[in-house]
Amino acid sequence: NAEFEFSLNPMLDEALQKGVPLYFVLEFELTRPRWYWVDEKVLSSTTQYRVSYNALTRQYRIASGLLGQTFESLDEVEHFLSRVNAREVARRDQLVKGTRYEAAVRLRLDVNQLPKPFQVSALASREWTLQSEWHRWSFTP
């Protein structure tokens, strides 16, 4: 489970209103620290969310893979994206009991998925930069 402080700025909302879909990526990494070498990356996963706005129905849509959900307001979209619940990230047989692991998670706007003219704007403007810091923690199964 994770919860991010997440809010779309007016420029991103305007882009959505004008038909530009926004892509958000939830990234998770699991590593095993080693004192004698670089940390071993045990696994990593990403989940991509495509957020779009339909002007005809005045609804927002979030799609991830084949699944999609509609929302009435931007606040509902922000609420959905900012919370991750009951996400399975590793199977029990992938972890070694008694070994310490480092986990990290973050949510970010993927500017590489934007149309090319918006990518140029994103490079020059901080308003297109939306990402959380990596949240890191250790655990031992």
Short mmCIF file of N, CA, C and O in Angstrom, two decimals:
data_model
loop_
_atom_site.label_atom_id
_atom_site.label_comp_id
_atom_site.label_asym_id
_atom_site.label_seq_id
_atom_site.Cartn_x
_atom_site.Cartn_y
_atom_site.Cartn_z
N ASN A 1 0.84 -1.18 0.00
CA ASN A 1 0.00 0.00 0.00
C ASN A 1 0.88 1.24 0.00
O ASN A 1 1.94 1.24 0.61
N ALA A 2 0.43 2.27 -0.68
CA ALA A 2 1.16 3.54 -0.70
C ALA A 2 0.17 4.68 -0.91
O ALA A 2 -0.91 4.49 -1.48
N GLU A 3 0.55 5.85 -0.43
CA GLU A 3 -0.27 7.04 -0.64
C GLU A 3 0.66 8.20 -0.97
O GLU A 3 1.63 8.45 -0.27
N PHE A 4 0.36 8.88 -2.08
CA PHE A 4 1.18 9.99 -2.56
C PHE A 4 0.40 11.29 -2.40
O PHE A 4 -0.82 11.31 -2.53
N GLU A 5 1.13 12.39 -2.14
CA GLU A 5 0.52 13.71 -2.22
C GLU A 5 0.58 14.10 -3.69
O GLU A 5 1.66 14.26 -4.25
N PHE A 6 -0.58 14.24 -4.30
CA PHE A 6 -0.65 14.32 -5.75
C PHE A 6 -1.69 15.35 -6.16
O PHE A 6 -2.82 15.32 -5.67
N SER A 7 -1.32 16.26 -7.04
CA SER A 7 -2.24 17.27 -7.52
C SER A 7 -1.81 17.72 -8.91
O SER A 7 -0.64 18.04 -9.13
N LEU A 8 -2.76 17.74 -9.84
CA LEU A 8 -2.47 18.23 -11.19
C LEU A 8 -2.51 19.75 -11.18
O LEU A 8 -3.45 20.35 -10.66
N ASN A 9 -1.49 20.37 -11.78
CA ASN A 9 -1.49 21.83 -11.85
C ASN A 9 -2.41 22.28 -12.99
O ASN A 9 -2.85 21.47 -13.81
N PRO A 10 -2.75 23.57 -13.06
CA PRO A 10 -3.68 24.07 -14.09
C PRO A 10 -3.23 23.78 -15.53
O PRO A 10 -4.06 23.54 -16.39
N MET A 11 -1.92 23.78 -15.78
CA MET A 11 -1.44 23.51 -17.15
C MET A 11 -1.76 22.08 -17.56
O MET A 11 -2.18 21.83 -18.69
N LEU A 12 -1.55 21.12 -16.66
CA LEU A 12 -1.85 19.73 -16.98
C LEU A 12 -3.35 19.51 -17.12
O LEU A 12 -3.79 18.77 -18.01
N ASP A 13 -4.13 20.17 -16.29
CA ASP A 13 -5.59 20.07 -16.41
C ASP A 13 -6.05 20.65 -17.75
O ASP A 13 -6.91 20.07 -18.42
N GLU A 14 -5.47 21.76 -18.16
CA GLU A 14 -5.84 22.36 -19.45
C GLU A 14 -5.49 21.44 -20.61
O GLU A 14 -6.25 21.29 -21.55
N ALA A 15 -4.34 20.79 -20.52
CA ALA A 15 -3.94 19.85 -21.56
C ALA A 15 -4.96 18.71 -21.65
O ALA A 15 -5.36 18.31 -22.75
N LEU A 16 -5.39 18.20 -20.51
CA LEU A 16 -6.41 17.14 -20.50
C LEU A 16 -7.70 17.62 -21.14
O LEU A 16 -8.31 16.92 -21.95
N GLN A 17 -8.14 18.82 -20.77
CA GLN A 17 -9.38 19.39 -21.29
C GLN A 17 -9.33 19.55 -22.81
O GLN A 17 -10.35 19.48 -23.49
N LYS A 18 -8.13 19.76 -23.36
CA LYS A 18 -7.98 19.95 -24.80
C LYS A 18 -7.70 18.65 -25.54
O LYS A 18 -7.36 18.67 -26.71
N GLY A 19 -7.80 17.52 -24.84
CA GLY A 19 -7.70 16.23 -25.51
C GLY A 19 -6.34 15.57 -25.48
O GLY A 19 -6.14 14.55 -26.15
N VAL A 20 -5.39 16.10 -24.72
CA VAL A 20 -4.07 15.48 -24.62
C VAL A 20 -4.10 14.46 -23.47
O VAL A 20 -4.30 14.85 -22.32
N PRO A 21 -3.90 13.19 -23.75
CA PRO A 21 -3.88 12.21 -22.65
C PRO A 21 -2.56 12.32 -21.88
O PRO A 21 -1.51 12.64 -22.44
N LEU A 22 -2.64 12.10 -20.57
CA LEU A 22 -1.46 12.11 -19.72
C LEU A 22 -1.17 10.69 -19.25
O LEU A 22 -2.10 9.94 -18.91
N TYR A 23 0.08 10.33 -19.22
CA TYR A 23 0.49 8.99 -18.81
C TYR A 23 1.27 9.08 -17.51
O TYR A 23 2.25 9.83 -17.41
N PHE A 24 0.82 8.33 -16.52
CA PHE A 24 1.50 8.27 -15.23
C PHE A 24 2.05 6.87 -15.03
O PHE A 24 1.44 5.89 -15.45
N VAL A 25 3.22 6.79 -14.39
CA VAL A 25 3.88 5.52 -14.18
C VAL A 25 4.12 5.33 -12.69
O VAL A 25 4.71 6.20 -12.03
N LEU A 26 3.64 4.20 -12.18
CA LEU A 26 3.93 3.78 -10.81
C LEU A 26 5.08 2.79 -10.89
O LEU A 26 4.97 1.76 -11.56
N GLU A 27 6.20 3.13 -10.26
CA GLU A 27 7.40 2.30 -10.32
C GLU A 27 7.69 1.69 -8.95
O GLU A 27 7.59 2.38 -7.93
N PHE A 28 8.08 0.42 -8.95
CA PHE A 28 8.45 -0.29 -7.73
C PHE A 28 9.75 -1.04 -7.98
O PHE A 28 9.91 -1.67 -9.02
N GLU A 29 10.69 -0.95 -7.05
CA GLU A 29 11.95 -1.68 -7.15
C GLU A 29 12.24 -2.38 -5.83
O GLU A 29 11.98 -1.83 -4.76
N LEU A 30 12.79 -3.57 -5.93
CA LEU A 30 13.19 -4.33 -4.76
C LEU A 30 14.64 -4.76 -4.96
O LEU A 30 14.96 -5.39 -5.98
N THR A 31 15.51 -4.38 -4.03
CA THR A 31 16.92 -4.71 -4.13
C THR A 31 17.39 -5.40 -2.86
O THR A 31 16.79 -5.25 -1.80
N ARG A 32 18.49 -6.13 -3.00
CA ARG A 32 19.14 -6.76 -1.86
C ARG A 32 20.51 -6.13 -1.71
O ARG A 32 21.35 -6.25 -2.60
N PRO A 33 20.74 -5.40 -0.59
CA PRO A 33 22.04 -4.76 -0.40
C PRO A 33 23.16 -5.80 -0.25
O PRO A 33 22.97 -6.84 0.36
N ARG A 34 24.31 -5.48 -0.86
CA ARG A 34 25.49 -6.33 -0.73
C ARG A 34 26.67 -5.45 -0.35
O ARG A 34 26.87 -4.40 -0.96
N TRP A 35 27.45 -5.85 0.63
CA TRP A 35 28.57 -5.03 1.09
C TRP A 35 29.76 -5.11 0.14
O TRP A 35 30.59 -4.22 0.10
N TYR A 36 29.85 -6.16 -0.66
CA TYR A 36 31.03 -6.38 -1.48
C TYR A 36 30.83 -5.97 -2.93
O TYR A 36 31.77 -6.01 -3.73
N TRP A 37 29.64 -5.58 -3.31
CA TRP A 37 29.36 -5.28 -4.71
C TRP A 37 28.15 -4.36 -4.75
O TRP A 37 27.57 -4.05 -3.74
N VAL A 38 27.75 -3.95 -5.95
CA VAL A 38 26.55 -3.12 -6.06
C VAL A 38 25.33 -3.94 -5.63
O VAL A 38 25.34 -5.17 -5.71
N ASP A 39 24.31 -3.26 -5.19
CA ASP A 39 23.10 -3.95 -4.74
C ASP A 39 22.49 -4.79 -5.86
O ASP A 39 22.50 -4.39 -7.02
N GLU A 40 21.97 -5.95 -5.48
CA GLU A 40 21.32 -6.84 -6.45
C GLU A 40 19.87 -6.41 -6.64
O GLU A 40 19.12 -6.30 -5.67
N LYS A 41 19.48 -6.15 -7.88
CA LYS A 41 18.09 -5.82 -8.16
C LYS A 41 17.30 -7.12 -8.25
O LYS A 41 17.48 -7.92 -9.17
N VAL A 42 16.45 -7.36 -7.26
CA VAL A 42 15.68 -8.59 -7.18
C VAL A 42 14.53 -8.54 -8.17
O VAL A 42 14.29 -9.49 -8.91
N LEU A 43 13.81 -7.42 -8.18
CA LEU A 43 12.72 -7.27 -9.15
C LEU A 43 12.34 -5.81 -9.26
O LEU A 43 12.65 -4.99 -8.40
N SER A 44 11.71 -5.49 -10.35
CA SER A 44 11.15 -4.15 -10.54
C SER A 44 9.88 -4.30 -11.36
O SER A 44 9.75 -5.21 -12.17
N SER A 45 8.95 -3.40 -11.11
CA SER A 45 7.71 -3.43 -11.87
C SER A 45 7.22 -2.01 -12.11
O SER A 45 7.52 -1.11 -11.33
N THR A 46 6.51 -1.83 -13.20
CA THR A 46 5.91 -0.54 -13.52
C THR A 46 4.46 -0.77 -13.93
O THR A 46 4.13 -1.78 -14.55
N THR A 47 3.63 0.15 -13.55
CA THR A 47 2.23 0.16 -13.97
C THR A 47 1.96 1.51 -14.60
O THR A 47 2.24 2.55 -13.99
N GLN A 48 1.46 1.50 -15.82
CA GLN A 48 1.19 2.75 -16.53
C GLN A 48 -0.31 3.04 -16.50
O GLN A 48 -1.14 2.15 -16.73
N TYR A 49 -0.64 4.29 -16.21
CA TYR A 49 -2.02 4.76 -16.21
C TYR A 49 -2.16 5.84 -17.28
O TYR A 49 -1.37 6.78 -17.32
N ARG A 50 -3.17 5.69 -18.13
CA ARG A 50 -3.45 6.69 -19.15
C ARG A 50 -4.68 7.47 -18.69
O ARG A 50 -5.76 6.89 -18.51
N VAL A 51 -4.51 8.77 -18.50
CA VAL A 51 -5.61 9.63 -18.06
C VAL A 51 -6.05 10.48 -19.24
O VAL A 51 -5.23 11.15 -19.87
N SER A 52 -7.34 10.45 -19.53
CA SER A 52 -7.87 11.25 -20.64
C SER A 52 -9.19 11.89 -20.21
O SER A 52 -9.80 11.51 -19.21
N TYR A 53 -9.63 12.87 -21.00
CA TYR A 53 -10.88 13.57 -20.72
C TYR A 53 -11.75 13.52 -21.97
O TYR A 53 -11.28 13.78 -23.07
N ASN A 54 -13.01 13.16 -21.77
CA ASN A 54 -13.97 13.12 -22.86
C ASN A 54 -14.88 14.34 -22.73
O ASN A 54 -15.70 14.41 -21.81
N ALA A 55 -14.74 15.31 -23.64
CA ALA A 55 -15.51 16.55 -23.56
C ALA A 55 -17.00 16.32 -23.78
O ALA A 55 -17.83 17.04 -23.24
N LEU A 56 -17.35 15.30 -24.57
CA LEU A 56 -18.75 15.03 -24.85
C LEU A 56 -19.51 14.56 -23.60
O LEU A 56 -20.60 15.04 -23.30
N THR A 57 -18.91 13.66 -22.86
CA THR A 57 -19.56 13.13 -21.64
C THR A 57 -19.12 13.88 -20.39
O THR A 57 -19.67 13.63 -19.31
N ARG A 58 -18.11 14.74 -20.52
CA ARG A 58 -17.53 15.49 -19.41
C ARG A 58 -17.07 14.55 -18.30
O ARG A 58 -17.31 14.78 -17.12
N GLN A 59 -16.38 13.50 -18.72
CA GLN A 59 -15.85 12.53 -17.77
C GLN A 59 -14.37 12.28 -18.04
O GLN A 59 -13.91 12.36 -19.18
N TYR A 60 -13.68 11.97 -16.97
CA TYR A 60 -12.27 11.57 -17.07
C TYR A 60 -12.22 10.06 -17.11
O TYR A 60 -13.06 9.38 -16.53
N ARG A 61 -11.21 9.53 -17.78
CA ARG A 61 -11.05 8.08 -17.87
C ARG A 61 -9.61 7.73 -17.54
O ARG A 61 -8.68 8.36 -18.05
N ILE A 62 -9.47 6.73 -16.69
CA ILE A 62 -8.14 6.19 -16.37
C ILE A 62 -8.12 4.77 -16.88
O ILE A 62 -8.99 3.96 -16.55
N ALA A 63 -7.12 4.46 -17.70
CA ALA A 63 -6.98 3.11 -18.25
C ALA A 63 -5.59 2.58 -17.89
O ALA A 63 -4.60 3.31 -17.93
N SER A 64 -5.56 1.31 -17.53
CA SER A 64 -4.30 0.62 -17.27
C SER A 64 -4.43 -0.76 -17.89
O SER A 64 -5.22 -1.59 -17.43
N GLY A 65 -3.69 -0.97 -18.97
CA GLY A 65 -3.84 -2.22 -19.70
C GLY A 65 -5.22 -2.29 -20.33
O GLY A 65 -5.66 -1.34 -20.98
N LEU A 66 -5.93 -3.38 -20.11
CA LEU A 66 -7.27 -3.53 -20.66
C LEU A 66 -8.36 -2.99 -19.75
O LEU A 66 -9.53 -2.95 -20.14
N LEU A 67 -8.00 -2.61 -18.53
CA LEU A 67 -8.98 -2.13 -17.56
C LEU A 67 -9.09 -0.62 -17.60
O LEU A 67 -8.09 0.08 -17.77
N GLY A 68 -10.31 -0.12 -17.43
CA GLY A 68 -10.53 1.32 -17.43
C GLY A 68 -11.63 1.69 -16.47
O GLY A 68 -12.48 0.87 -16.12
N GLN A 69 -11.61 2.93 -16.02
CA GLN A 69 -12.61 3.42 -15.09
C GLN A 69 -12.86 4.89 -15.38
O GLN A 69 -11.93 5.63 -15.73
N THR A 70 -14.10 5.33 -15.25
CA THR A 70 -14.43 6.73 -15.51
C THR A 70 -14.70 7.46 -14.19
O THR A 70 -15.14 6.86 -13.22
N PHE A 71 -14.42 8.77 -14.22
CA PHE A 71 -14.60 9.61 -13.04
C PHE A 71 -15.27 10.91 -13.45
O PHE A 71 -15.07 11.40 -14.56
N GLU A 72 -16.03 11.48 -12.55
CA GLU A 72 -16.76 12.72 -12.82
C GLU A 72 -15.92 13.96 -12.66
O GLU A 72 -16.18 14.97 -13.30
N SER A 73 -14.90 13.92 -11.78
CA SER A 73 -14.14 15.14 -11.50
C SER A 73 -12.64 14.85 -11.47
O SER A 73 -12.21 13.71 -11.30
N LEU A 74 -11.88 15.92 -11.58
CA LEU A 74 -10.43 15.82 -11.51
C LEU A 74 -9.99 15.41 -10.10
O LEU A 74 -9.00 14.69 -9.94
N ASP A 75 -10.73 15.83 -9.08
CA ASP A 75 -10.41 15.43 -7.71
C ASP A 75 -10.47 13.91 -7.55
O ASP A 75 -9.64 13.31 -6.87
N GLU A 76 -11.46 13.28 -8.17
CA GLU A 76 -11.58 11.83 -8.11
C GLU A 76 -10.41 11.15 -8.81
O GLU A 76 -9.91 10.12 -8.35
N VAL A 77 -9.96 11.72 -9.92
CA VAL A 77 -8.81 11.19 -10.65
C VAL A 77 -7.56 11.27 -9.77
O VAL A 77 -6.81 10.30 -9.64
N GLU A 78 -7.34 12.44 -9.16
CA GLU A 78 -6.19 12.61 -8.29
C GLU A 78 -6.24 11.65 -7.11
O GLU A 78 -5.22 11.07 -6.74
N HIS A 79 -7.43 11.46 -6.54
CA HIS A 79 -7.59 10.52 -5.42
C HIS A 79 -7.24 9.10 -5.85
O HIS A 79 -6.55 8.37 -5.13
N PHE A 80 -7.71 8.69 -7.02
CA PHE A 80 -7.44 7.33 -7.52
C PHE A 80 -5.94 7.12 -7.75
O PHE A 80 -5.38 6.10 -7.35
N LEU A 81 -5.29 8.08 -8.41
CA LEU A 81 -3.87 7.93 -8.73
C LEU A 81 -2.98 8.00 -7.50
O LEU A 81 -1.91 7.40 -7.47
N SER A 82 -3.41 8.72 -6.48
CA SER A 82 -2.55 8.93 -5.31
C SER A 82 -2.57 7.77 -4.33
O SER A 82 -1.77 7.74 -3.40
N ARG A 83 -3.43 6.77 -4.52
CA ARG A 83 -3.51 5.66 -3.58
C ARG A 83 -3.30 4.32 -4.28
O ARG A 83 -3.92 4.04 -5.30
N VAL A 84 -2.42 3.53 -3.70
CA VAL A 84 -2.15 2.18 -4.19
C VAL A 84 -2.53 1.23 -3.06
O VAL A 84 -1.98 1.33 -1.96
N ASN A 85 -3.47 0.33 -3.33
CA ASN A 85 -3.94 -0.58 -2.30
C ASN A 85 -3.77 -2.02 -2.72
O ASN A 85 -4.10 -2.39 -3.84
N ALA A 86 -3.28 -2.84 -1.78
CA ALA A 86 -3.20 -4.29 -1.94
C ALA A 86 -2.53 -4.69 -3.26
O ALA A 86 -3.01 -5.58 -3.95
N ARG A 87 -1.43 -4.06 -3.59
CA ARG A 87 -0.70 -4.37 -4.81
C ARG A 87 0.32 -5.46 -4.51
O ARG A 87 1.21 -5.28 -3.70
N GLU A 88 0.19 -6.59 -5.16
CA GLU A 88 1.16 -7.67 -4.99
C GLU A 88 2.39 -7.33 -5.82
O GLU A 88 2.29 -7.04 -7.01
N VAL A 89 3.55 -7.38 -5.20
CA VAL A 89 4.77 -7.01 -5.90
C VAL A 89 5.76 -8.17 -6.02
O VAL A 89 6.62 -8.15 -6.89
N ALA A 90 5.66 -9.16 -5.15
CA ALA A 90 6.58 -10.30 -5.21
C ALA A 90 5.90 -11.54 -4.66
O ALA A 90 5.05 -11.46 -3.77
N ARG A 91 6.29 -12.69 -5.22
CA ARG A 91 5.80 -13.96 -4.69
C ARG A 91 6.70 -14.39 -3.54
O ARG A 91 7.87 -14.00 -3.46
N ARG A 92 6.18 -15.20 -2.69
CA ARG A 92 6.92 -15.66 -1.52
C ARG A 92 8.20 -16.40 -1.92
O ARG A 92 9.23 -16.28 -1.27
N ASP A 93 8.15 -17.16 -3.02
CA ASP A 93 9.33 -17.93 -3.43
C ASP A 93 10.43 -17.07 -4.06
O ASP A 93 11.53 -17.55 -4.31
N GLN A 94 10.17 -15.78 -4.30
CA GLN A 94 11.18 -14.89 -4.85
C GLN A 94 12.06 -14.27 -3.76
O GLN A 94 13.09 -13.68 -4.06
N LEU A 95 11.65 -14.40 -2.49
CA LEU A 95 12.38 -13.79 -1.38
C LEU A 95 12.99 -14.86 -0.49
O LEU A 95 12.42 -15.94 -0.33
N VAL A 96 14.14 -14.55 0.09
CA VAL A 96 14.83 -15.47 0.99
C VAL A 96 14.56 -15.04 2.42
O VAL A 96 14.81 -13.88 2.78
N LYS A 97 14.04 -15.96 3.22
CA LYS A 97 13.71 -15.66 4.61
C LYS A 97 14.98 -15.26 5.38
O LYS A 97 16.03 -15.88 5.23
N GLY A 98 14.87 -14.17 6.17
CA GLY A 98 16.00 -13.70 6.96
C GLY A 98 16.95 -12.77 6.24
O GLY A 98 17.90 -12.28 6.82
N THR A 99 16.71 -12.50 4.96
CA THR A 99 17.56 -11.59 4.18
C THR A 99 16.93 -10.20 4.17
O THR A 99 15.72 -10.06 4.01
N ARG A 100 17.77 -9.17 4.34
CA ARG A 100 17.26 -7.80 4.34
C ARG A 100 17.12 -7.30 2.90
O ARG A 100 18.01 -7.47 2.08
N TYR A 101 15.98 -6.67 2.63
CA TYR A 101 15.70 -6.10 1.30
C TYR A 101 15.40 -4.62 1.44
O TYR A 101 14.92 -4.16 2.48
N GLU A 102 15.66 -3.89 0.37
CA GLU A 102 15.33 -2.47 0.27
C GLU A 102 14.25 -2.33 -0.81
O GLU A 102 14.43 -2.82 -1.92
N ALA A 103 13.15 -1.68 -0.45
CA ALA A 103 12.07 -1.46 -1.41
C ALA A 103 11.95 0.04 -1.69
O ALA A 103 12.29 0.87 -0.84
N ALA A 104 11.49 0.38 -2.89
CA ALA A 104 11.32 1.78 -3.27
C ALA A 104 10.13 1.89 -4.22
O ALA A 104 9.91 1.02 -5.06
N VAL A 105 9.38 2.98 -4.06
CA VAL A 105 8.21 3.20 -4.91
C VAL A 105 8.11 4.70 -5.21
O VAL A 105 8.48 5.54 -4.40
N ARG A 106 7.62 5.02 -6.42
CA ARG A 106 7.35 6.41 -6.77
C ARG A 106 6.30 6.47 -7.87
O ARG A 106 6.07 5.49 -8.60
N LEU A 107 5.69 7.64 -8.03
CA LEU A 107 4.70 7.91 -9.06
C LEU A 107 5.19 9.12 -9.84
O LEU A 107 5.63 10.11 -9.25
N ARG A 108 5.12 9.05 -11.19
CA ARG A 108 5.59 10.17 -11.99
C ARG A 108 4.78 10.29 -13.27
O ARG A 108 4.21 9.32 -13.76
N LEU A 109 4.77 11.52 -13.81
CA LEU A 109 4.21 11.79 -15.12
C LEU A 109 5.25 11.39 -16.16
O LEU A 109 6.40 11.80 -16.08
N ASP A 110 4.86 10.58 -17.12
CA ASP A 110 5.79 10.13 -18.17
C ASP A 110 5.71 11.10 -19.34
O ASP A 110 4.84 10.98 -20.20
N VAL A 111 6.63 12.06 -19.38
CA VAL A 111 6.60 13.07 -20.44
C VAL A 111 7.02 12.49 -21.79
O VAL A 111 6.73 13.09 -22.83
N ASN A 112 7.65 11.33 -21.80
CA ASN A 112 8.03 10.70 -23.07
C ASN A 112 6.81 10.20 -23.86
O ASN A 112 6.91 9.98 -25.06
N GLN A 113 5.68 10.04 -23.20
CA GLN A 113 4.45 9.58 -23.86
C GLN A 113 3.62 10.74 -24.42
O GLN A 113 2.63 10.51 -25.10
N LEU A 114 4.02 11.97 -24.10
CA LEU A 114 3.28 13.13 -24.60
C LEU A 114 3.53 13.30 -26.09
O LEU A 114 4.56 12.85 -26.61
N PRO A 115 2.61 13.97 -26.82
CA PRO A 115 2.88 14.31 -28.22
C PRO A 115 4.16 15.16 -28.30
O PRO A 115 4.50 15.90 -27.38
N LYS A 116 4.87 15.06 -29.43
CA LYS A 116 6.19 15.69 -29.58
C LYS A 116 6.20 17.19 -29.23
O LYS A 116 7.11 17.63 -28.53
N PRO A 117 5.24 18.01 -29.67
CA PRO A 117 5.31 19.43 -29.30
C PRO A 117 5.24 19.65 -27.78
O PRO A 117 5.87 20.55 -27.26
N PHE A 118 4.50 18.80 -27.09
CA PHE A 118 4.40 18.92 -25.63
C PHE A 118 5.67 18.43 -24.95
O PHE A 118 6.01 18.91 -23.87
N GLN A 119 6.38 17.49 -25.57
CA GLN A 119 7.64 17.02 -25.00
C GLN A 119 8.65 18.15 -24.96
O GLN A 119 9.40 18.30 -24.00
N VAL A 120 8.68 18.97 -26.01
CA VAL A 120 9.59 20.11 -26.05
C VAL A 120 9.23 21.09 -24.94
O VAL A 120 10.10 21.59 -24.22
N SER A 121 7.94 21.36 -24.77
CA SER A 121 7.50 22.26 -23.69
C SER A 121 7.84 21.68 -22.33
O SER A 121 8.20 22.40 -21.41
N ALA A 122 7.70 20.37 -22.20
CA ALA A 122 7.97 19.71 -20.92
C ALA A 122 9.43 19.84 -20.51
O ALA A 122 9.74 19.95 -19.33
N LEU A 123 10.33 19.85 -21.49
CA LEU A 123 11.75 19.99 -21.18
C LEU A 123 12.07 21.38 -20.67
O LEU A 123 12.99 21.56 -19.87
N ALA A 124 11.33 22.38 -21.13
CA ALA A 124 11.64 23.77 -20.80
C ALA A 124 10.82 24.30 -19.62
O ALA A 124 11.12 25.37 -19.11
N SER A 125 9.81 23.58 -19.17
CA SER A 125 8.91 24.10 -18.15
C SER A 125 8.79 23.15 -16.96
O SER A 125 8.61 21.95 -17.13
N ARG A 126 8.87 23.71 -15.77
CA ARG A 126 8.72 22.91 -14.55
C ARG A 126 7.26 22.49 -14.34
O ARG A 126 6.99 21.58 -13.57
N GLU A 127 6.32 23.15 -15.00
CA GLU A 127 4.90 22.81 -14.81
C GLU A 127 4.56 21.44 -15.37
O GLU A 127 3.54 20.86 -15.04
N TRP A 128 5.41 20.91 -16.25
CA TRP A 128 5.18 19.58 -16.81
C TRP A 128 5.91 18.50 -16.00
O TRP A 128 5.82 17.33 -16.32
N THR A 129 6.65 18.91 -15.00
CA THR A 129 7.39 17.95 -14.18
C THR A 129 6.54 17.60 -12.97
O THR A 129 6.31 18.44 -12.09
N LEU A 130 6.07 16.39 -12.94
CA LEU A 130 5.26 15.93 -11.81
C LEU A 130 5.73 14.54 -11.45
O LEU A 130 5.52 13.58 -12.21
N GLN A 131 6.41 14.44 -10.32
CA GLN A 131 6.85 13.13 -9.86
C GLN A 131 7.11 13.20 -8.37
O GLN A 131 7.50 14.22 -7.83
N SER A 132 6.88 12.08 -7.71
CA SER A 132 7.19 12.00 -6.30
C SER A 132 8.65 11.60 -6.13
O SER A 132 9.28 11.12 -7.07
N GLU A 133 9.17 11.81 -4.96
CA GLU A 133 10.49 11.29 -4.64
C GLU A 133 10.36 9.79 -4.45
O GLU A 133 9.27 9.27 -4.20
N TRP A 134 11.47 9.07 -4.57
CA TRP A 134 11.45 7.65 -4.25
C TRP A 134 11.21 7.51 -2.75
O TRP A 134 11.91 8.12 -1.94
N HIS A 135 10.21 6.73 -2.38
CA HIS A 135 9.99 6.41 -0.97
C HIS A 135 10.66 5.06 -0.73
O HIS A 135 10.33 4.08 -1.39
N ARG A 136 11.62 5.02 0.19
CA ARG A 136 12.40 3.80 0.41
C ARG A 136 12.20 3.28 1.84
O ARG A 136 12.06 4.07 2.76
N TRP A 137 12.23 1.97 1.97
CA TRP A 137 12.17 1.33 3.27
C TRP A 137 12.84 -0.05 3.20
O TRP A 137 13.00 -0.60 2.13
N SER A 138 13.23 -0.55 4.37
CA SER A 138 13.87 -1.86 4.47
C SER A 138 12.93 -2.83 5.16
O SER A 138 12.14 -2.42 6.02
N PHE A 139 13.06 -4.09 4.83
CA PHE A 139 12.30 -5.12 5.53
C PHE A 139 13.03 -6.46 5.41
O PHE A 139 13.86 -6.64 4.54
N THR A 140 12.70 -7.35 6.33
CA THR A 140 13.27 -8.70 6.34
C THR A 140 12.14 -9.69 6.46
O THR A 140 11.43 -9.70 7.46
N PRO A 141 11.93 -10.53 5.43
CA PRO A 141 10.87 -11.54 5.53
C PRO A 141 11.25 -12.67 6.48
O PRO A 141 12.39 -12.92 6.72
#
